[in-house]
PDB file of C-alpha atoms in Angstrom:
ATOM      1  CA  GLN P   1     -26.911 -17.098  39.630  1.00 86.00           C
ATOM      2  CA  VAL P   2     -25.242 -17.122  36.413  1.00 90.00           C
ATOM      3  CA  GLN P   3     -24.501 -19.120  33.555  1.00 93.00           C
ATOM      4  CA  LEU P   4     -21.563 -18.654  30.649  1.00 95.00           C
ATOM      5  CA  VAL P   5     -21.253 -20.719  27.627  1.00 96.00           C
ATOM      6  CA  GLU P   6     -18.265 -20.770  26.067  1.00 97.00           C
ATOM      7  CA  SER P   7     -17.771 -21.041  22.413  1.00 97.00           C
ATOM      8  CA  GLY P   8     -16.168 -20.978  19.316  1.00 98.00           C
ATOM      9  CA  GLY P   9     -12.265 -22.677  20.514  1.00 97.00           C
ATOM     10  CA  GLY P  10      -9.533 -25.037  18.092  1.00 98.00           C
ATOM     11  CA  SER P  11      -6.715 -25.263  16.797  1.00 98.00           C
ATOM     12  CA  VAL P  12      -4.974 -23.357  14.587  1.00 98.00           C
ATOM     13  CA  GLN P  13      -1.741 -22.661  12.744  1.00 98.00           C
ATOM     14  CA  ALA P  14       0.462 -19.599  13.875  1.00 98.00           C
ATOM     15  CA  GLY P  15      -0.605 -16.831  11.849  1.00 98.00           C
ATOM     16  CA  GLY P  16      -4.326 -17.961  12.270  1.00 98.00           C
ATOM     17  CA  SER P  17      -7.401 -16.441  13.697  1.00 98.00           C
ATOM     18  CA  LEU P  18     -10.532 -17.395  15.715  1.00 98.00           C
ATOM     19  CA  ARG P  19     -13.295 -15.858  17.083  1.00 98.00           C
ATOM     20  CA  LEU P  20     -14.718 -16.820  20.774  1.00 98.00           C
ATOM     21  CA  SER P  21     -18.033 -16.408  22.126  1.00 98.00           C
ATOM     22  CA  CYS P  22     -19.791 -16.432  25.175  1.00 96.00           C
ATOM     23  CA  ALA P  23     -23.607 -16.207  26.839  1.00 95.00           C
ATOM     24  CA  ALA P  24     -24.224 -14.992  29.401  1.00 93.00           C
ATOM     25  CA  SER P  25     -27.332 -15.549  31.081  1.00 88.00           C
ATOM     26  CA  GLY P  26     -29.316 -16.053  34.265  1.00 82.00           C
ATOM     27  CA  SER P  27     -31.361 -14.153  37.716  1.00 72.00           C
ATOM     28  CA  ILE P  28     -28.918 -11.512  36.642  1.00 68.00           C
ATOM     29  CA  GLY P  29     -29.935  -8.585  34.830  1.00 65.00           C
ATOM     30  CA  SER P  30     -26.514  -6.951  32.845  1.00 73.00           C
ATOM     31  CA  PHE P  31     -23.155  -6.859  33.764  1.00 84.00           C
ATOM     32  CA  SER P  32     -21.005  -3.611  33.599  1.00 89.00           C
ATOM     33  CA  VAL P  33     -18.194  -5.714  33.318  1.00 93.00           C
ATOM     34  CA  MET P  34     -17.263  -8.877  30.954  1.00 94.00           C
ATOM     35  CA  GLY P  35     -14.164 -10.354  30.218  1.00 96.00           C
ATOM     36  CA  TRP P  36     -12.209 -13.045  28.966  1.00 97.00           C
ATOM     37  CA  TYR P  37      -9.260 -15.044  31.132  1.00 97.00           C
ATOM     38  CA  ARG P  38      -7.140 -18.158  29.644  1.00 98.00           C
ATOM     39  CA  GLN P  39      -5.574 -21.028  31.634  1.00 97.00           C
ATOM     40  CA  ALA P  40      -2.937 -22.888  29.984  1.00 96.00           C
ATOM     41  CA  PRO P  41      -1.423 -25.739  31.511  1.00 91.00           C
ATOM     42  CA  GLY P  42       1.329 -25.299  34.518  1.00 93.00           C
ATOM     43  CA  LYS P  43       0.875 -21.296  34.304  1.00 94.00           C
ATOM     44  CA  GLN P  44      -1.308 -19.074  36.015  1.00 95.00           C
ATOM     45  CA  ARG P  45      -4.199 -17.894  35.069  1.00 96.00           C
ATOM     46  CA  GLU P  46      -4.209 -14.317  32.923  1.00 97.00           C
ATOM     47  CA  SER P  47      -6.394 -12.000  32.276  1.00 97.00           C
ATOM     48  CA  VAL P  48      -6.719 -11.251  28.770  1.00 98.00           C
ATOM     49  CA  ALA P  49      -9.551  -9.112  27.380  1.00 98.00           C
ATOM     50  CA  ALA P  50     -12.772  -7.287  29.194  1.00 97.00           C
ATOM     51  CA  ILE P  51     -14.857  -4.562  28.115  1.00 96.00           C
ATOM     52  CA  TYR P  52     -17.761  -1.997  30.383  1.00 93.00           C
ATOM     53  CA  SER P  53     -20.240  -0.942  29.493  1.00 83.00           C
ATOM     54  CA  ALA P  54     -19.349   2.036  27.530  1.00 83.00           C
ATOM     55  CA  ASP P  55     -16.920   0.241  25.513  1.00 87.00           C
ATOM     56  CA  ARG P  56     -14.286   0.663  26.934  1.00 93.00           C
ATOM     57  CA  THR P  57     -11.520  -2.151  26.749  1.00 96.00           C
ATOM     58  CA  ASN P  58      -8.601  -2.938  27.812  1.00 96.00           C
ATOM     59  CA  TYR P  59      -6.490  -5.947  27.363  1.00 98.00           C
ATOM     60  CA  ALA P  60      -2.646  -7.345  28.163  1.00 98.00           C
ATOM     61  CA  ASP P  61       0.574  -6.962  26.469  1.00 98.00           C
ATOM     62  CA  SER P  62       0.835 -10.078  25.018  1.00 97.00           C
ATOM     63  CA  VAL P  63      -2.906  -9.527  23.023  1.00 98.00           C
ATOM     64  CA  LYS P  64      -2.891  -6.388  22.265  1.00 98.00           C
ATOM     65  CA  GLY P  65      -2.647  -5.169  18.528  1.00 98.00           C
ATOM     66  CA  ARG P  66      -4.003  -8.616  17.609  1.00 98.00           C
ATOM     67  CA  PHE P  67      -7.236  -9.690  20.059  1.00 98.00           C
ATOM     68  CA  THR P  68     -10.774  -7.815  19.822  1.00 98.00           C
ATOM     69  CA  ILE P  69     -13.616  -8.291  22.277  1.00 98.00           C
ATOM     70  CA  SER P  70     -16.816  -7.245  21.817  1.00 96.00           C
ATOM     71  CA  ARG P  71     -20.661  -7.254  22.810  1.00 94.00           C
ATOM     72  CA  ASP P  72     -23.727  -7.900  22.381  1.00 91.00           C
ATOM     73  CA  ASN P  73     -25.916  -6.081  25.923  1.00 86.00           C
ATOM     74  CA  ALA P  74     -29.016  -7.298  24.105  1.00 86.00           C
ATOM     75  CA  LYS P  75     -28.060 -11.050  24.070  1.00 86.00           C
ATOM     76  CA  SER P  76     -25.802 -10.174  27.099  1.00 90.00           C
ATOM     77  CA  THR P  77     -22.248 -12.117  24.752  1.00 94.00           C
ATOM     78  CA  VAL P  78     -19.096 -11.370  24.743  1.00 96.00           C
ATOM     79  CA  PHE P  79     -16.330 -12.046  21.523  1.00 97.00           C
ATOM     80  CA  LEU P  80     -12.721 -12.494  21.367  1.00 98.00           C
ATOM     81  CA  GLN P  81     -11.337 -12.682  17.973  1.00 98.00           C
ATOM     82  CA  MET P  82      -8.430 -13.251  17.795  1.00 98.00           C
ATOM     83  CA  ASN P  83      -5.835 -13.110  14.859  1.00 98.00           C
ATOM     84  CA  SER P  84      -2.139 -13.225  14.383  1.00 98.00           C
ATOM     85  CA  LEU P  85      -2.180 -16.462  16.822  1.00 98.00           C
ATOM     86  CA  LYS P  86       0.852 -17.250  18.275  1.00 98.00           C
ATOM     87  CA  PRO P  87       1.132 -21.046  20.041  1.00 97.00           C
ATOM     88  CA  GLU P  88       1.831 -19.623  23.176  1.00 96.00           C
ATOM     89  CA  ASP P  89      -1.875 -18.515  23.522  1.00 98.00           C
ATOM     90  CA  THR P  90      -1.900 -22.142  23.223  1.00 98.00           C
ATOM     91  CA  ALA P  91      -4.694 -22.315  27.139  1.00 98.00           C
ATOM     92  CA  VAL P  92      -8.677 -23.244  27.687  1.00 98.00           C
ATOM     93  CA  TYR P  93     -10.372 -19.726  27.563  1.00 98.00           C
ATOM     94  CA  TYR P  94     -12.465 -18.495  30.578  1.00 98.00           C
ATOM     95  CA  CYS P  95     -15.038 -15.394  29.726  1.00 96.00           C
ATOM     96  CA  ARG P  96     -16.544 -14.413  33.020  1.00 95.00           C
ATOM     97  CA  VAL P  97     -19.060 -10.405  33.786  1.00 94.00           C
ATOM     98  CA  GLY P  98     -18.717  -8.999  36.846  1.00 92.00           C
ATOM     99  CA  PRO P  99     -20.117  -4.968  38.341  1.00 89.00           C
ATOM    100  CA  GLY P 100     -17.246  -4.378  37.353  1.00 83.00           C
ATOM    101  CA  PRO P 101     -15.154  -2.373  37.274  1.00 84.00           C
ATOM    102  CA  THR P 102     -12.784  -4.405  38.294  1.00 85.00           C
ATOM    103  CA  VAL P 103     -15.871  -6.463  40.789  1.00 90.00           C
ATOM    104  CA  TRP P 104     -16.196 -10.047  38.959  1.00 91.00           C
ATOM    105  CA  TYR P 105     -19.270 -12.643  39.948  1.00 90.00           C
ATOM    106  CA  ASP P 106     -17.743 -16.233  40.586  1.00 89.00           C
ATOM    107  CA  TYR P 107     -18.731 -17.796  38.378  1.00 90.00           C
ATOM    108  CA  ARG P 108     -17.254 -19.873  34.981  1.00 87.00           C
ATOM    109  CA  GLY P 109     -18.004 -22.599  32.188  1.00 91.00           C
ATOM    110  CA  GLN P 110     -16.460 -25.568  30.424  1.00 95.00           C
ATOM    111  CA  GLY P 111     -14.045 -23.021  28.758  1.00 97.00           C
ATOM    112  CA  THR P 112     -12.998 -23.419  25.712  1.00 98.00           C
ATOM    113  CA  GLN P 113     -10.213 -24.946  24.333  1.00 98.00           C
ATOM    114  CA  VAL P 114      -7.984 -22.773  21.980  1.00 98.00           C
ATOM    115  CA  THR P 115      -4.458 -24.584  20.371  1.00 98.00           C
ATOM    116  CA  VAL P 116      -1.748 -23.120  17.916  1.00 98.00           C
ATOM    117  CA  SER P 117       0.024 -25.567  16.607  1.00 98.00           C
ATOM    118  CA  SER P 118       4.300 -24.222  15.062  1.00 94.00           C
TER     119      SER P 118
END
């Protein structure tokens, strides 16, 4: 079992920044891959970023150059630094973890709301 607790969301104006955090815990040990996805009303879920065990990263084209994912393995925590935010980034952001590289555990936290106003 895995527990995921996201935090750091909020409301900002376009061009602003936010830093999301997600702490993972549970009976499953380490996680080879950690990542973020987002869900906006009326839109399909979108994978935003992922970070793998060798700190290799992957980003959606829509956030490349603006978002940075990082992880603290000792604390099983993953971060998402979001800069130059746009209104289209508005969504609920969720983290996820898995044994990787393309396999994710079917757990999710409560999510954290990000709202970007123009």
